[in-house]
């Protein structure tokens, strides 16, 4: 089973920070719960069209949500592959957790 998540910038909602907040506070927790409940997912793609913004530190809540996502990822019984584009916090958290293993 494959799960592909495309989170695209809404031209009507012009607030970039509000859209990022929606992704990390609403969408990512839903995907985390989906991983916990559906054990047959093998491939997960997260497509986020935001440009990485390294000048702004992410809120602690976003970091915690991302860490919970990776806990579900690493414990998932059948997930073999994850691919993400422009989800900088996700990529950075993955690299940090990968080093700690």
Tab-separated table of C-alpha atoms in Angstrom:
chain	number	residue	atom	x	y	z
A	1	UNK	CA	0.000	0.000	0.000
A	2	UNK	CA	1.259	3.463	-0.867
A	3	UNK	CA	0.342	6.746	0.796
A	4	UNK	CA	1.112	9.949	-1.083
A	5	UNK	CA	0.563	13.264	0.670
A	6	UNK	CA	0.729	16.452	-1.392
A	7	UNK	CA	0.523	19.620	0.619
A	8	UNK	CA	0.432	22.587	-1.739
A	9	UNK	CA	0.441	26.300	-1.101
A	10	UNK	CA	-3.074	27.712	-1.132
A	11	UNK	CA	-3.110	30.908	-3.236
A	12	UNK	CA	-6.198	32.148	-1.374
A	13	UNK	CA	-4.585	31.782	2.049
A	14	UNK	CA	-1.608	34.064	1.622
A	15	UNK	CA	-0.143	33.592	5.098
A	16	UNK	CA	2.857	31.292	4.614
A	17	UNK	CA	3.349	30.709	8.352
A	18	UNK	CA	-0.308	29.784	8.838
A	19	UNK	CA	-0.055	27.166	6.093
A	20	UNK	CA	3.118	25.702	7.594
A	21	UNK	CA	1.355	25.652	10.954
A	22	UNK	CA	-1.552	23.762	9.380
A	23	UNK	CA	0.861	21.189	7.966
A	24	UNK	CA	2.796	20.547	11.199
A	25	UNK	CA	-0.112	20.855	13.650
A	26	UNK	CA	-2.902	19.166	11.681
A	27	UNK	CA	-1.663	17.166	8.699
A	28	UNK	CA	1.473	15.588	10.160
A	29	UNK	CA	-0.324	14.302	13.304
A	30	UNK	CA	-3.018	12.768	11.064
A	31	UNK	CA	-0.366	11.001	8.985
A	32	UNK	CA	1.313	9.823	12.205
A	33	UNK	CA	-1.972	8.318	13.413
A	34	UNK	CA	-2.535	6.745	10.010
A	35	UNK	CA	0.862	5.043	10.239
A	36	UNK	CA	0.005	3.726	13.695
A	37	UNK	CA	-3.367	2.345	12.569
A	38	UNK	CA	-2.539	0.978	9.110
A	39	UNK	CA	0.256	-1.543	9.270
A	40	UNK	CA	0.300	-2.407	5.554
A	41	UNK	CA	1.660	0.922	4.260
A	42	UNK	CA	4.963	0.277	2.493
A	43	UNK	CA	5.693	3.596	0.774
A	44	UNK	CA	5.078	7.104	2.076
A	45	UNK	CA	5.656	10.242	0.019
A	46	UNK	CA	5.305	13.713	1.496
A	47	UNK	CA	5.323	16.514	-1.033
A	48	UNK	CA	5.439	19.992	0.416
A	49	UNK	CA	5.957	22.853	-2.018
A	50	UNK	CA	7.298	25.321	0.535
A	51	UNK	CA	10.805	26.573	0.101
A	52	UNK	CA	12.971	25.759	3.120
A	53	UNK	CA	13.347	28.777	5.391
A	54	UNK	CA	16.467	28.340	7.464
A	55	UNK	CA	16.239	31.818	9.013
A	56	UNK	CA	13.272	30.950	11.233
A	57	UNK	CA	13.547	28.381	14.010
A	58	UNK	CA	10.517	26.087	14.069
A	59	UNK	CA	8.300	26.124	17.169
A	60	UNK	CA	8.913	23.349	19.714
A	61	UNK	CA	5.451	21.935	18.978
A	62	UNK	CA	6.415	21.331	15.327
A	63	UNK	CA	9.631	19.608	16.359
A	64	UNK	CA	7.701	17.375	18.781
A	65	UNK	CA	5.117	16.497	16.086
A	66	UNK	CA	7.924	15.636	13.689
A	67	UNK	CA	9.648	13.456	16.309
A	68	UNK	CA	6.376	11.611	16.969
A	69	UNK	CA	5.998	11.084	13.235
A	70	UNK	CA	9.446	9.468	13.062
A	71	UNK	CA	8.765	7.290	16.095
A	72	UNK	CA	5.772	5.906	14.199
A	73	UNK	CA	7.902	5.598	11.077
A	74	UNK	CA	10.745	3.682	12.752
A	75	UNK	CA	8.344	1.366	14.612
A	76	UNK	CA	6.091	0.702	11.611
A	77	UNK	CA	6.167	-3.012	10.715
A	78	UNK	CA	6.000	-2.711	6.918
A	79	UNK	CA	7.062	0.804	5.932
A	80	UNK	CA	10.085	0.444	3.690
A	81	UNK	CA	10.536	3.856	2.164
A	82	UNK	CA	9.788	7.511	2.851
A	83	UNK	CA	10.405	10.315	0.431
A	84	UNK	CA	9.860	14.009	1.087
A	85	UNK	CA	10.384	17.202	-0.834
A	86	UNK	CA	10.857	20.601	0.818
A	87	UNK	CA	9.773	19.472	4.253
A	88	UNK	CA	12.971	20.777	5.821
A	89	UNK	CA	12.017	20.120	9.435
A	90	UNK	CA	11.130	16.527	8.535
A	91	UNK	CA	14.440	16.045	6.727
A	92	UNK	CA	16.470	17.632	9.553
A	93	UNK	CA	14.719	15.545	12.214
A	94	UNK	CA	15.290	12.379	10.199
A	95	UNK	CA	19.005	13.111	9.894
A	96	UNK	CA	19.278	13.794	13.645
A	97	UNK	CA	17.402	10.612	14.596
A	98	UNK	CA	19.349	8.557	12.055
A	99	UNK	CA	22.622	9.676	13.690
A	100	UNK	CA	21.360	8.670	17.121
A	101	UNK	CA	20.561	5.107	16.043
